[in-house]
PDB file of C-alpha atoms in Angstrom:
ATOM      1  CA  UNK N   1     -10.956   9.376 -15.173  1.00 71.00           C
ATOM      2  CA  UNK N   2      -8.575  12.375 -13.480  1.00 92.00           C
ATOM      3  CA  UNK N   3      -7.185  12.388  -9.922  1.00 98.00           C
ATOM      4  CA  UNK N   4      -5.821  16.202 -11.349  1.00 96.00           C
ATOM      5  CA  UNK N   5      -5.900  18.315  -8.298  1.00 95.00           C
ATOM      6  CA  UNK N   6      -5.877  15.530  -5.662  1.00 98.00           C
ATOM      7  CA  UNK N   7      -2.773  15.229  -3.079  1.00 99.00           C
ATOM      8  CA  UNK N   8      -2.052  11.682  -2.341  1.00 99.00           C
ATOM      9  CA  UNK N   9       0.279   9.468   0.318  1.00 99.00           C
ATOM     10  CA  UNK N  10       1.688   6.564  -0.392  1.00 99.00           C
ATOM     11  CA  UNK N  11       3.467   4.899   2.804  1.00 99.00           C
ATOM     12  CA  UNK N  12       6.609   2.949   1.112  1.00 97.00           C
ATOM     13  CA  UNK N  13       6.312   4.122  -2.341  1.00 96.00           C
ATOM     14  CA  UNK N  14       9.568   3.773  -3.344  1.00 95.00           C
ATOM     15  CA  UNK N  15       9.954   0.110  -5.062  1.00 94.00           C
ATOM     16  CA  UNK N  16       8.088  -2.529  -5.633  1.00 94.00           C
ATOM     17  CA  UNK N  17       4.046  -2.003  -5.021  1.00 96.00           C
ATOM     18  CA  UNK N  18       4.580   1.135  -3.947  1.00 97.00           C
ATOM     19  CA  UNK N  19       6.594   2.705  -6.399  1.00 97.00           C
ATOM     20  CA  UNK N  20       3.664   1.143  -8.892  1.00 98.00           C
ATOM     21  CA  UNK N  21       0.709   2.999  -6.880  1.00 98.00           C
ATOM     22  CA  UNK N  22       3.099   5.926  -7.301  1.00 99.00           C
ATOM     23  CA  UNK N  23       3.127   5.967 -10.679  1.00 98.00           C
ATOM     24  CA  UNK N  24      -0.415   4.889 -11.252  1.00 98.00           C
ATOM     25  CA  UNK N  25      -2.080   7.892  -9.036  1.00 99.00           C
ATOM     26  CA  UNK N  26       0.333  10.405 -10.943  1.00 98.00           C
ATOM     27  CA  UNK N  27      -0.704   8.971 -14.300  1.00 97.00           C
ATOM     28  CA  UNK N  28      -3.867  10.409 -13.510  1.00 98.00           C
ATOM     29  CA  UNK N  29      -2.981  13.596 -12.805  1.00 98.00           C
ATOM     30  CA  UNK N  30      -2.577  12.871  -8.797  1.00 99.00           C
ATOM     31  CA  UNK N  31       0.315  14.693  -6.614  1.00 99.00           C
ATOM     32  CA  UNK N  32       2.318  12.408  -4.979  1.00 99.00           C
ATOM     33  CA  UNK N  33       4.134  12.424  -1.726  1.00 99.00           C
ATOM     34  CA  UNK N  34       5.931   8.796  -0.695  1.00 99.00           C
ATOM     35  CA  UNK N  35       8.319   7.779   2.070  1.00 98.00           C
ATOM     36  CA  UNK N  36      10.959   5.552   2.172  1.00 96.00           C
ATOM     37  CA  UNK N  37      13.314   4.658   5.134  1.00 93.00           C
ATOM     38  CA  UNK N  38      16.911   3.950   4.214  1.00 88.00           C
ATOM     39  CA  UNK N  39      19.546   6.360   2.606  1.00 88.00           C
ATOM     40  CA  UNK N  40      19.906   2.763   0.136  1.00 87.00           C
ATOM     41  CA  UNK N  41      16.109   3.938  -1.059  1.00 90.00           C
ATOM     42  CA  UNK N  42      17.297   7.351  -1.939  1.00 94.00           C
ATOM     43  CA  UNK N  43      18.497   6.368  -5.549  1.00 93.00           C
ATOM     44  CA  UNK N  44      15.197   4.901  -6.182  1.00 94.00           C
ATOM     45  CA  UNK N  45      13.489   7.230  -4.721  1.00 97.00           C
ATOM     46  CA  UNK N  46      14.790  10.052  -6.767  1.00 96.00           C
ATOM     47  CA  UNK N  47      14.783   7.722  -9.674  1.00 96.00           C
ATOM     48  CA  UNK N  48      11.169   7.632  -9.602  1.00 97.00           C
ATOM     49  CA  UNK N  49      10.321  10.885  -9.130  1.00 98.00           C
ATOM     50  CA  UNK N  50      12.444  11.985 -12.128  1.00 97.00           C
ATOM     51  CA  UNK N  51      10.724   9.645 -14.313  1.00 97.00           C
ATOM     52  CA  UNK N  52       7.155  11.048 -12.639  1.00 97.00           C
ATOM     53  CA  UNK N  53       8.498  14.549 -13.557  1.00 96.00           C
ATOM     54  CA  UNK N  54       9.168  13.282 -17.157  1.00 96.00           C
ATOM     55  CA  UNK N  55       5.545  13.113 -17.801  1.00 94.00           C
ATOM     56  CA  UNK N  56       4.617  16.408 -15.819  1.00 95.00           C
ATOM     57  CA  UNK N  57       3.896  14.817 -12.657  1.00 97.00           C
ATOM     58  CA  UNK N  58       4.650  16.033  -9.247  1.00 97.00           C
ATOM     59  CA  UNK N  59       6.045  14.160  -6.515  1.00 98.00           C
ATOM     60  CA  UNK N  60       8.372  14.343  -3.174  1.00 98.00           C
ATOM     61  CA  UNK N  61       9.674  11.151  -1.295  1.00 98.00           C
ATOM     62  CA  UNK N  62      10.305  11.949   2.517  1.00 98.00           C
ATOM     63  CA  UNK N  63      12.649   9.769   4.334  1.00 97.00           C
ATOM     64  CA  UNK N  64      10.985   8.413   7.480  1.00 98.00           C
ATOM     65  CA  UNK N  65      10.686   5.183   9.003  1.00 97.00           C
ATOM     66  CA  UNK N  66       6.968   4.360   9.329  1.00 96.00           C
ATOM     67  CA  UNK N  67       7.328   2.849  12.798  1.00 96.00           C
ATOM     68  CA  UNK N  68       8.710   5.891  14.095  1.00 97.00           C
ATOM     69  CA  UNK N  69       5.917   7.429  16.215  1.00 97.00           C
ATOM     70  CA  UNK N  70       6.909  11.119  14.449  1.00 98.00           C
ATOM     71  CA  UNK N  71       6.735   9.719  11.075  1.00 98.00           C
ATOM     72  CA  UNK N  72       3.186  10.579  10.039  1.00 99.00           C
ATOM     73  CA  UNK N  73       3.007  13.728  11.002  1.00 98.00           C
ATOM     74  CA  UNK N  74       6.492  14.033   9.014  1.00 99.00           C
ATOM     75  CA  UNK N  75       5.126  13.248   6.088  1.00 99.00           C
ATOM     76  CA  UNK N  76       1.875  14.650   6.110  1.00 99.00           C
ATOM     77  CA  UNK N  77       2.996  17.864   6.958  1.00 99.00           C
ATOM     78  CA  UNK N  78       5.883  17.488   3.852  1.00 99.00           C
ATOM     79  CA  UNK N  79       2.619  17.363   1.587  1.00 99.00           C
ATOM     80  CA  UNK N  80       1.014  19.823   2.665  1.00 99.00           C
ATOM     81  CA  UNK N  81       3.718  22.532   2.232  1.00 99.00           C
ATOM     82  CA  UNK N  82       5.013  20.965  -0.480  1.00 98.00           C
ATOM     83  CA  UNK N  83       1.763  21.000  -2.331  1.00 98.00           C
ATOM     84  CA  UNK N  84       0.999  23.896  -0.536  1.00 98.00           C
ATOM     85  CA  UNK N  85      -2.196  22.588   0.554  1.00 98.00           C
ATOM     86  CA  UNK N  86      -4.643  22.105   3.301  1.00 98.00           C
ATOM     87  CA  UNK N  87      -5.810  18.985   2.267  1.00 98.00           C
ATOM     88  CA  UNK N  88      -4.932  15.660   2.242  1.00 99.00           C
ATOM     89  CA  UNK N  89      -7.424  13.352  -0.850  1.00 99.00           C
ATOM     90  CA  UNK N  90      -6.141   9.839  -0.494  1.00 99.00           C
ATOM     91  CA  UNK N  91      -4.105   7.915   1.676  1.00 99.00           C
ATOM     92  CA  UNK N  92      -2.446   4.504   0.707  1.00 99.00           C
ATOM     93  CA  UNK N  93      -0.893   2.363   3.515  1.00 99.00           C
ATOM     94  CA  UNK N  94       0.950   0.636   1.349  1.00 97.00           C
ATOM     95  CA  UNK N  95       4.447   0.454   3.740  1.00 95.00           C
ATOM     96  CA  UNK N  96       4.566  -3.299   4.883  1.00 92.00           C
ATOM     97  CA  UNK N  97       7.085  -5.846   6.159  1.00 91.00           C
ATOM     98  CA  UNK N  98       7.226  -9.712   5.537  1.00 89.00           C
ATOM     99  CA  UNK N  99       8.692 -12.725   7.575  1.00 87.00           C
ATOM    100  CA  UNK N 100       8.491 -16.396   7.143  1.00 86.00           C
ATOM    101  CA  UNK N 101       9.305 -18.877   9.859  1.00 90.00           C
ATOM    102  CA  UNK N 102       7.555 -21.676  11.612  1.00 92.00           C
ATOM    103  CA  UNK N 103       5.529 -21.069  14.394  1.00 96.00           C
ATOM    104  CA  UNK N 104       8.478 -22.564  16.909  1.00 96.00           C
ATOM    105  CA  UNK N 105      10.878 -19.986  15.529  1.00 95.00           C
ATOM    106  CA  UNK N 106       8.360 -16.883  16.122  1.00 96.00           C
ATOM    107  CA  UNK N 107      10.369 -14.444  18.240  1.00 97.00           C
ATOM    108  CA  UNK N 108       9.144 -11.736  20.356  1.00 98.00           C
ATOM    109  CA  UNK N 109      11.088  -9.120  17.997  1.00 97.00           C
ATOM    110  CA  UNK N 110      10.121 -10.990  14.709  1.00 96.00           C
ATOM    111  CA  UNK N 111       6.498 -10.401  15.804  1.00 97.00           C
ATOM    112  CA  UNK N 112       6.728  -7.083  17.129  1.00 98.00           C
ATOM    113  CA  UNK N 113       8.396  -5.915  13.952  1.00 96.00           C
ATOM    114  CA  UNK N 114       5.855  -7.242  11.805  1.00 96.00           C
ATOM    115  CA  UNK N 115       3.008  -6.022  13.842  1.00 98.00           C
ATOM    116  CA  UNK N 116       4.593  -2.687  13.951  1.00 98.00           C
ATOM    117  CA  UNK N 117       5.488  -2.252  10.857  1.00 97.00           C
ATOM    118  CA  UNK N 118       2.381  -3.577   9.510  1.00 97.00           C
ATOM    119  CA  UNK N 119      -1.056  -2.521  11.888  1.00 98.00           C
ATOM    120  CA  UNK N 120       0.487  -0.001  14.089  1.00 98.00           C
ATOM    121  CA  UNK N 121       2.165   1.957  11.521  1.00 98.00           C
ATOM    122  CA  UNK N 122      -1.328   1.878   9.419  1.00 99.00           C
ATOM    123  CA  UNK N 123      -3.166   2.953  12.820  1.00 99.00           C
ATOM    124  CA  UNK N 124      -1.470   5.857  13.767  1.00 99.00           C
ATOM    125  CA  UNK N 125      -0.945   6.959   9.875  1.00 99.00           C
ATOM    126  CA  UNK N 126      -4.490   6.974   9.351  1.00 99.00           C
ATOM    127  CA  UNK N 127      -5.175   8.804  12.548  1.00 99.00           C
ATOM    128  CA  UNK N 128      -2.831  11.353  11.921  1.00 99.00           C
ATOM    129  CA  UNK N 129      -4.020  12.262   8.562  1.00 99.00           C
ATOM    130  CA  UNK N 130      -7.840  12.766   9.654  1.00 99.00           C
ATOM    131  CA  UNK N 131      -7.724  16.705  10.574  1.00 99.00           C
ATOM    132  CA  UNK N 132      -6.737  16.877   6.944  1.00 99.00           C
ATOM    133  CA  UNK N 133      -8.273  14.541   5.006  1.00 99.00           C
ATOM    134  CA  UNK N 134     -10.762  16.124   2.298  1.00 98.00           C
ATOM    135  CA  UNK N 135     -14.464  15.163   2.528  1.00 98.00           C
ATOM    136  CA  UNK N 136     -14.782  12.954  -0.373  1.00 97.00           C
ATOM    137  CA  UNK N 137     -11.250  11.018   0.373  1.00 98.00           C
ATOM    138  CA  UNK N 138     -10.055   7.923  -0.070  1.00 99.00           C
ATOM    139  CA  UNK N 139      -7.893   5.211   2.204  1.00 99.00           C
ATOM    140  CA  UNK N 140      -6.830   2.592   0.760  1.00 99.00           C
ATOM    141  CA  UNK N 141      -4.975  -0.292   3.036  1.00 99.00           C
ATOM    142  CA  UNK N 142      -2.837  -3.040   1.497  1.00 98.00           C
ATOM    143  CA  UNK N 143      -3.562  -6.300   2.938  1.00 96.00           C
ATOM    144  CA  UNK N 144      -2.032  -9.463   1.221  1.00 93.00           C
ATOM    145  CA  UNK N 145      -3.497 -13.069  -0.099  1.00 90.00           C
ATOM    146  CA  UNK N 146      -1.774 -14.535   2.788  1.00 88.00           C
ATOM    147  CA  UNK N 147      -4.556 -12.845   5.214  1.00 89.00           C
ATOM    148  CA  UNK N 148      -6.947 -15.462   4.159  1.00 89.00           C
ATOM    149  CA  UNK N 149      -5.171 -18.362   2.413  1.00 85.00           C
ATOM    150  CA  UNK N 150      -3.326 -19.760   5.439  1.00 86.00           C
ATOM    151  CA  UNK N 151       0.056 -20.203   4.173  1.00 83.00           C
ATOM    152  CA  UNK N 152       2.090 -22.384   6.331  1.00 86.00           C
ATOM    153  CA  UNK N 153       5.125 -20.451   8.287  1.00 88.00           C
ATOM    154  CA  UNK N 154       3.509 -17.236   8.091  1.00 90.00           C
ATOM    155  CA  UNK N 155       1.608 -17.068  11.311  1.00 95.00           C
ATOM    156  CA  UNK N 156       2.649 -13.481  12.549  1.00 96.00           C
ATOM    157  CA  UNK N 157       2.242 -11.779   8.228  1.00 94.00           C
ATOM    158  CA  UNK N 158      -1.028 -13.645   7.979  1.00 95.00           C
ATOM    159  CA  UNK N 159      -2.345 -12.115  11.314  1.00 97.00           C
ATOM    160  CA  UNK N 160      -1.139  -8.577  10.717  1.00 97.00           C
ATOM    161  CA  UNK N 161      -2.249  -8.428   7.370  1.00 97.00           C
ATOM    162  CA  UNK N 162      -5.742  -9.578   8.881  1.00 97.00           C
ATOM    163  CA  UNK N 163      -5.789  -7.428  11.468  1.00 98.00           C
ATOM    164  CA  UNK N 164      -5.830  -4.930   8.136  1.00 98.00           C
ATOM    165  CA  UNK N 165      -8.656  -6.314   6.996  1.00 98.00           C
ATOM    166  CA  UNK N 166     -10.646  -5.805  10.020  1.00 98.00           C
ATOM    167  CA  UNK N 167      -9.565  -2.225  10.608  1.00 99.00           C
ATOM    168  CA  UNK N 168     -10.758  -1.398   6.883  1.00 99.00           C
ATOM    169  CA  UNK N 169     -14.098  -2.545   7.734  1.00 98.00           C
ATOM    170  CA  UNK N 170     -14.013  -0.572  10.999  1.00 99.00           C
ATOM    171  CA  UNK N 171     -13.064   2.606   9.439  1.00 99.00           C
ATOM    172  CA  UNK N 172     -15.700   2.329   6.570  1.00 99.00           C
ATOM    173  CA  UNK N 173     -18.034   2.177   9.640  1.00 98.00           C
ATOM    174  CA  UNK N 174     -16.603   4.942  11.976  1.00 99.00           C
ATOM    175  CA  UNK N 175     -15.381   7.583   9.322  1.00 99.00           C
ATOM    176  CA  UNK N 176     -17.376   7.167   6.775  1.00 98.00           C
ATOM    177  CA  UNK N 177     -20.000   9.413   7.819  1.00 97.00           C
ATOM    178  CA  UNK N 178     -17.921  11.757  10.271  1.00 98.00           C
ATOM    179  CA  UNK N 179     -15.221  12.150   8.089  1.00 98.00           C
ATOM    180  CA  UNK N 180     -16.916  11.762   4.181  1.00 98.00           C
ATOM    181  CA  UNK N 181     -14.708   9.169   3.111  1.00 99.00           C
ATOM    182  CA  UNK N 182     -14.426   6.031   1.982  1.00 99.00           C
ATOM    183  CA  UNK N 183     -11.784   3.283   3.036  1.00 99.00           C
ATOM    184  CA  UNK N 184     -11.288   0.032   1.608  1.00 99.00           C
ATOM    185  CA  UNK N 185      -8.415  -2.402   1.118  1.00 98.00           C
ATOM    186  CA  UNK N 186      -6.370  -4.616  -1.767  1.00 98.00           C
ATOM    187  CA  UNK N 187      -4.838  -7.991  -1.242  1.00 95.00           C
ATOM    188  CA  UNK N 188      -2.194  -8.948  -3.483  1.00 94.00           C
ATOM    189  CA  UNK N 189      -0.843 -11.764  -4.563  1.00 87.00           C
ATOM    190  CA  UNK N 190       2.417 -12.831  -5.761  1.00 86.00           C
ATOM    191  CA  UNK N 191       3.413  -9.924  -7.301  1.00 88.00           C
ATOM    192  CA  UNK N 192       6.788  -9.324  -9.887  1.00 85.00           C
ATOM    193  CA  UNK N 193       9.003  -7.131  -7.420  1.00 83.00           C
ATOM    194  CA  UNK N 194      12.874  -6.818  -6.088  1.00 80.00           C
ATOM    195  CA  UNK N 195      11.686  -8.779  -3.600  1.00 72.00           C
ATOM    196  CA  UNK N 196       9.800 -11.162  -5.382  1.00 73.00           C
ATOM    197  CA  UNK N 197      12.780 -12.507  -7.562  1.00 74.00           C
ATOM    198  CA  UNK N 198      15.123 -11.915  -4.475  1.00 69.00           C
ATOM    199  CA  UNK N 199      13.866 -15.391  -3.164  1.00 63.00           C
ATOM    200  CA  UNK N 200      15.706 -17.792  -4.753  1.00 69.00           C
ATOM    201  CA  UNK N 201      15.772 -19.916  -7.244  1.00 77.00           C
ATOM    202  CA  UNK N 202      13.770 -22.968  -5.916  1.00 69.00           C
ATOM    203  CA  UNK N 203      10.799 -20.397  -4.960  1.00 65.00           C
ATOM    204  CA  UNK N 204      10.823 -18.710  -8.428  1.00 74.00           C
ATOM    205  CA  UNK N 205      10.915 -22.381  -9.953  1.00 78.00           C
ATOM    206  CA  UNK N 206       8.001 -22.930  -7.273  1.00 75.00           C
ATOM    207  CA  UNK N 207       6.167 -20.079  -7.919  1.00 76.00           C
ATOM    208  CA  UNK N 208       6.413 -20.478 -12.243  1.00 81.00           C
ATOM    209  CA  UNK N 209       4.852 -23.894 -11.533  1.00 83.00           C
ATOM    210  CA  UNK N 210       1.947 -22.099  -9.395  1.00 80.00           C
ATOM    211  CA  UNK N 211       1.315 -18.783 -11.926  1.00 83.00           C
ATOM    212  CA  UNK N 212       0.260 -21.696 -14.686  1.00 87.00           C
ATOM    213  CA  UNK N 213      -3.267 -21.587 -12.615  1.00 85.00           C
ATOM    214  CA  UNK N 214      -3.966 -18.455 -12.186  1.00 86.00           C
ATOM    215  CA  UNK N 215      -7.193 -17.798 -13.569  1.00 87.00           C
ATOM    216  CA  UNK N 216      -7.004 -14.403 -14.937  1.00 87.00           C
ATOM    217  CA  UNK N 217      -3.690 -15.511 -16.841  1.00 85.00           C
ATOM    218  CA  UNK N 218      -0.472 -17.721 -16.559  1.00 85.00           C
ATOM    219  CA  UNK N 219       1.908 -15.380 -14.663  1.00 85.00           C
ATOM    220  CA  UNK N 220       2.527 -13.309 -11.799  1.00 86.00           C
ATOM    221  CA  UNK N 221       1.083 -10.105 -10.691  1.00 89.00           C
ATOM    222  CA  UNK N 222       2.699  -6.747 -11.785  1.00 94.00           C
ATOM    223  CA  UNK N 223       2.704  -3.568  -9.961  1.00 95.00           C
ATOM    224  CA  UNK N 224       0.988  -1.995 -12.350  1.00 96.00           C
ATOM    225  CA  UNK N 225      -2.056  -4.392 -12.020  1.00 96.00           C
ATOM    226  CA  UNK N 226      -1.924  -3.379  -8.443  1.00 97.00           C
ATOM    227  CA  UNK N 227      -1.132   0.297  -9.103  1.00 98.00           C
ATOM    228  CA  UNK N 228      -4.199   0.278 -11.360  1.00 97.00           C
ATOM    229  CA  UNK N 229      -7.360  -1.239  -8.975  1.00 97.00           C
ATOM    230  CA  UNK N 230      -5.356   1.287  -5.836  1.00 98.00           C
ATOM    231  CA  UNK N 231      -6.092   3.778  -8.771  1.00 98.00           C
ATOM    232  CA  UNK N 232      -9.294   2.909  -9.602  1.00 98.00           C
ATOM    233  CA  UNK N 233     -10.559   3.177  -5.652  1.00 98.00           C
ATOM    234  CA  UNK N 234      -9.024   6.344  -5.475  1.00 99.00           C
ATOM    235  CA  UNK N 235     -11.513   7.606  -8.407  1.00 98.00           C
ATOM    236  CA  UNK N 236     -14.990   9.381  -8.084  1.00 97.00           C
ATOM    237  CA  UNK N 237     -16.142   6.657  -9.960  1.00 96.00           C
ATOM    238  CA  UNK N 238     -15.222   3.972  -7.004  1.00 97.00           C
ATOM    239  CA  UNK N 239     -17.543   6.586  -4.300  1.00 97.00           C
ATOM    240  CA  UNK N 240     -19.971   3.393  -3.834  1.00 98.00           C
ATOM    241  CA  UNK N 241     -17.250   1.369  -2.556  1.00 98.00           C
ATOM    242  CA  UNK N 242     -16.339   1.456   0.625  1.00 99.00           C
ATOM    243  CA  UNK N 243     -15.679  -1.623   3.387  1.00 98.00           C
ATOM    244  CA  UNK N 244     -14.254  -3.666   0.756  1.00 97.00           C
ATOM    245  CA  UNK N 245     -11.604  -5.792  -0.411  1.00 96.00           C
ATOM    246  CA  UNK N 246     -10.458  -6.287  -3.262  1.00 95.00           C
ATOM    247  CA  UNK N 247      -8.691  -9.620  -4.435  1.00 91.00           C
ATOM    248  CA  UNK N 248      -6.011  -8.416  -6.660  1.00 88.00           C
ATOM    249  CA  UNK N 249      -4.233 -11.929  -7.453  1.00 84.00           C
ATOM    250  CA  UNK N 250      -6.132 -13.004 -10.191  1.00 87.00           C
ATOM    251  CA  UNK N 251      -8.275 -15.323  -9.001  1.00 85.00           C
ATOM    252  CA  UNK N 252      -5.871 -17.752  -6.989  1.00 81.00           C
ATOM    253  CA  UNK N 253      -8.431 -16.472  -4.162  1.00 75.00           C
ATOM    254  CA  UNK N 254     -11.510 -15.542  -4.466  1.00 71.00           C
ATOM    255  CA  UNK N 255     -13.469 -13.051  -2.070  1.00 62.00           C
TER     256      UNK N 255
END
């Protein structure tokens, strides 16, 4: 299948799983425009885009951070000239921020970073692209394993990525008929990232043990598994789906 003409936005597309929906969307023929929020994300940014351009796709990263109130309408509007377009075909809130800490060591800025970062940012994203978004679009929300698998000392992440959840069911409701489009979301796993092996040794010795049972195949995630099913909802083909989410973890939780 061909995304060839679409314009895509991918929130945090720089690394890890968003630098792998990135690549996937432009694969199929997609134009990409991704943020990323430090000057330290510049090198990959570029990085990415000259490999994109390698294989005759098109791409711009915008630096914004996400939580900024201006930042959508920053990036949107770096699309559309850009791209020199009117419309806007799929969105990807991919842009997301993790934290792990007991309950009794929940602070009031450790929560209202994660909650900002991680539902606000995908609120007000997703309003601001709706005056542009073609009939026949896509948004696609990534939620995490950890909405539904209640890991212990991730209270705050497991309620924001939730709260996800719940707002891609709402949307499938309340656009999908005023707006033509479909919304649904993707819940990772462990996935093979910066971040990922950043951890530690005793969690990657952990996590080794734990990617032994995954059903789908002994090992970890990839961001191109994830790039692919963010693809694959961003495709014609996917126009039945909508309200859904998709377990991408391979089957260490099922729906």
């Amino acid at each position: 299948m061909s995304l060839k003409g679409k314009v895509a936005i991918v929130t945090g597309g720089a690394r890890g799983i968003g630098s792998g929906i990135v690549r996937s969307l432009s694969k199929l023929g997609a134009k990409v425009a991704f943020n990323y929020v430090s000057p330290s994300s510049r090198e990959a940014a570029d990085a990415l885009i000259d490999s994109l351009r390698q294989d005759n796709g098109e791409a711009i990263a915008v630096q914004a951070d996400i939580t900024d109130p201006d930042a959508p309408k920053i990036i949107i509007q770096a699309a559309l000239e850009a791209f020199q377009t009117d419309e806007i075909h799929i969105l990807v809130n991919n842009a997301g921020a993790g934290d792990n800490r007991p309950l009794e060591e929940v602070t009031l800025d450790s929560y209202t970073r994660l909650m900002d970062t991680n539902v606000r940012a995908v609120v007000f994203m997703t309003q601001a692209v709706l005056p542009v978004i073609a009939r026949g679009g896509r948004i696609i929300n990534l939620s995490s394993i950890s909405a539904r698998a209640g890991y212990s000392t991730q209270s705050v992440y497991a309620a924001s990525k939730a709260a996800v959840e719940g707002l891609t069911r709402v949307w499938a409701t309340e656009l999908g008929h005023k707006y033509g489009v479909t919304v649904n979301a993707v819940n990772p796993g462990p996935v093979d990232t910066e971040m990922y092996r950043a951890a530690g040794e005793v969690h990657l010795a952990r996590m080794a043990e734990e990617n032994k049972k995954v059903p789908a195949g002994q090992r970890c995630g990839t961001i191109e598994d994830i790039g692919d099913i963010v693809s694959f909802l961003a495709e014609e083909r996917a126009r039945w789906v909508t309200g859904d989410v998709i377990c991408a973890n391979g089957g260490i939780l099922y729906t």
